[in-house]
CSV table of C-alpha atoms in Angstrom, one decimal:
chain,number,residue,atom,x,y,z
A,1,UNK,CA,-107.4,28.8,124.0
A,2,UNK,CA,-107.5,29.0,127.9
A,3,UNK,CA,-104.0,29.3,129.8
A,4,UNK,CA,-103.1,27.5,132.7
A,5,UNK,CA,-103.1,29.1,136.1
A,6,UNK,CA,-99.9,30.7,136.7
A,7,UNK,CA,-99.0,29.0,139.5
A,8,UNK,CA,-98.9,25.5,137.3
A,9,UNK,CA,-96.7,27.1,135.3
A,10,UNK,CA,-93.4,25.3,135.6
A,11,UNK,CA,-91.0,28.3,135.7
A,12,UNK,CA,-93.8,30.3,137.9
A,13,UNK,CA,-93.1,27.4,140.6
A,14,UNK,CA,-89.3,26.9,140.5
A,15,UNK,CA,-88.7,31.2,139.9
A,16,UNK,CA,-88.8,31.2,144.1
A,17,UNK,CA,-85.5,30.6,146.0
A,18,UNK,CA,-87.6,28.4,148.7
A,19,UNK,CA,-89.4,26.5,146.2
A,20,UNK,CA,-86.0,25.3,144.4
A,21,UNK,CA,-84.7,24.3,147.8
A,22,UNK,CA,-87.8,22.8,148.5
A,23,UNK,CA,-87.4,20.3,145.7
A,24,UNK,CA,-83.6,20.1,146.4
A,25,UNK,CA,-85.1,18.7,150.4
A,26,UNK,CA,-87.1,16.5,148.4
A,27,UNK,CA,-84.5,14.6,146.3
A,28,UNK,CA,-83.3,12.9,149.4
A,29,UNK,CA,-86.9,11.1,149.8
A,30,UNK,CA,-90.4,11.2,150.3
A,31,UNK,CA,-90.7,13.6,153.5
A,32,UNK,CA,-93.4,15.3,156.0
A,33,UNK,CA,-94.3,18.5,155.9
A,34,UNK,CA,-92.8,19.7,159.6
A,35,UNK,CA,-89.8,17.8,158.6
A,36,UNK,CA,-89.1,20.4,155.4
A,37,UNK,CA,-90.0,23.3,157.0
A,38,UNK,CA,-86.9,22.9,159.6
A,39,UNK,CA,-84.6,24.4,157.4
A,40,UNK,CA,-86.5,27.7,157.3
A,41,UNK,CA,-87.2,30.7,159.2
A,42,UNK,CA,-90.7,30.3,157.9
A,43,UNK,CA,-94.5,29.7,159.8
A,44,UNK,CA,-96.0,26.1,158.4
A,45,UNK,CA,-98.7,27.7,156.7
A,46,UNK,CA,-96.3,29.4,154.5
A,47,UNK,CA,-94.2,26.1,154.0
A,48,UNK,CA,-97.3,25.0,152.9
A,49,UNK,CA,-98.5,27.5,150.6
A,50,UNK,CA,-95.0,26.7,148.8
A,51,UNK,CA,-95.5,23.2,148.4
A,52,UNK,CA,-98.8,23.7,147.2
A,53,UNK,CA,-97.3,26.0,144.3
A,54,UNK,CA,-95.1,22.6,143.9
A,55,UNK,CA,-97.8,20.6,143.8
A,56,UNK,CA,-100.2,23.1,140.9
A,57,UNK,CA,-96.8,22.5,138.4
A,58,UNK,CA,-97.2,18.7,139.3
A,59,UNK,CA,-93.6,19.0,140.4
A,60,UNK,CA,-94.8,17.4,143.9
A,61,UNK,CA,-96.9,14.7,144.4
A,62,UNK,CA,-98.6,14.2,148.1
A,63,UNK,CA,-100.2,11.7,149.7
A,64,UNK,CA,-102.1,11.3,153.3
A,65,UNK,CA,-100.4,8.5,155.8
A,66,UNK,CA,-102.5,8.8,158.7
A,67,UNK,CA,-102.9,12.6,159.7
A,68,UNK,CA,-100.0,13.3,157.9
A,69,UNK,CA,-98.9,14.4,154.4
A,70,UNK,CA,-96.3,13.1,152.5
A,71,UNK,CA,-94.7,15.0,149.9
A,72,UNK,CA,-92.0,13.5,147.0
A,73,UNK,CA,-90.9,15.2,144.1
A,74,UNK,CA,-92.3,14.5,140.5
A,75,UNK,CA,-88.8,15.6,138.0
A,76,UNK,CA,-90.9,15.1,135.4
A,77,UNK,CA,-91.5,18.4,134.5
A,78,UNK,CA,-88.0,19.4,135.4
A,79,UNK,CA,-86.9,17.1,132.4
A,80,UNK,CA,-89.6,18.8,130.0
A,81,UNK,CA,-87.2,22.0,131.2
A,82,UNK,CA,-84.1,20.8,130.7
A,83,UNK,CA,-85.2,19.9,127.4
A,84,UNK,CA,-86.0,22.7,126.0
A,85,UNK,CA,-83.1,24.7,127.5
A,86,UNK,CA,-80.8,21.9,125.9
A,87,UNK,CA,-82.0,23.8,122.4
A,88,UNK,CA,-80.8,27.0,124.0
A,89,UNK,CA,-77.9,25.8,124.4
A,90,UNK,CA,-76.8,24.1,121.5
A,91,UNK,CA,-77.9,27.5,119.8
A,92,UNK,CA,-75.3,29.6,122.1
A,93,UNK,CA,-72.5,26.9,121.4
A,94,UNK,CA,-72.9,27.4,117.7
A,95,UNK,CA,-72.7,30.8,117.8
A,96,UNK,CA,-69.5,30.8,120.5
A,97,UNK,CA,-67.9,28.3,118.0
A,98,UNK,CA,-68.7,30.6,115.0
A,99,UNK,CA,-67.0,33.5,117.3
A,100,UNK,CA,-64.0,31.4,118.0
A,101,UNK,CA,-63.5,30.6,114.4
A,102,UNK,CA,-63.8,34.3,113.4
A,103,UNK,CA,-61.0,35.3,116.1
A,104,UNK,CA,-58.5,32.6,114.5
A,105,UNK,CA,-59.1,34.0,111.3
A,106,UNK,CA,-58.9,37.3,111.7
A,107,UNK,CA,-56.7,37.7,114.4
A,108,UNK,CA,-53.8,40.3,114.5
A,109,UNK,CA,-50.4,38.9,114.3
A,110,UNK,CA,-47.3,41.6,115.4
């Protein structure tokens, strides 16, 4: 069984602070890429390189208009994320309510 490419891994994409500000630029709207770099103290090229990690998880879609390229966020994965951390969580908030319980019960009284 072959594994994907790192960089299509989900969590590999979204681990870098730029990346997840990246996507957070692209919830506003389909945008250019000079247009999200602005926020950055970053060359193009590197911009670039980012979004292409984006692009390997299928987290951004692009597409040409003219000379330029257009780049919009796919959540899609994001929810495939969210629902496997919702598992996660339930799991913690059964074991915090089995906590709680055990403090009432055997708490000290003076």
């Amino acid at each position: 069984m072959s594994r994907p490419v790192a960089s299509a891994d989900v969590f590999v994409a979204i681990a870098d602070p730029t990346r997840r500000a990246l996507l957070d630029l692209l919830r506003i709207g389909e945008q250019p890429v000079k247009q999200l770099a602005e926020p950055f103290a970053m060359s193009l090229p590197a911009i670039s390189q980012h979004l292409q990690i984006l692009c390997e998880a299928d987290l951004v879609q692009v597409r040409k208009a003219g000379r330029q390229r257009l780049y919009r966020l796919n959540p899609e994965p994001l929810k495939q994320i969210s629902n496997w951390i919702a598992d996660y969580e339930q799991f913690w908030q059964e074991k915090l309510d089995a906590l709680g319980n055990y403090l009432e019960e055997n708490s000290c009284s003076d």
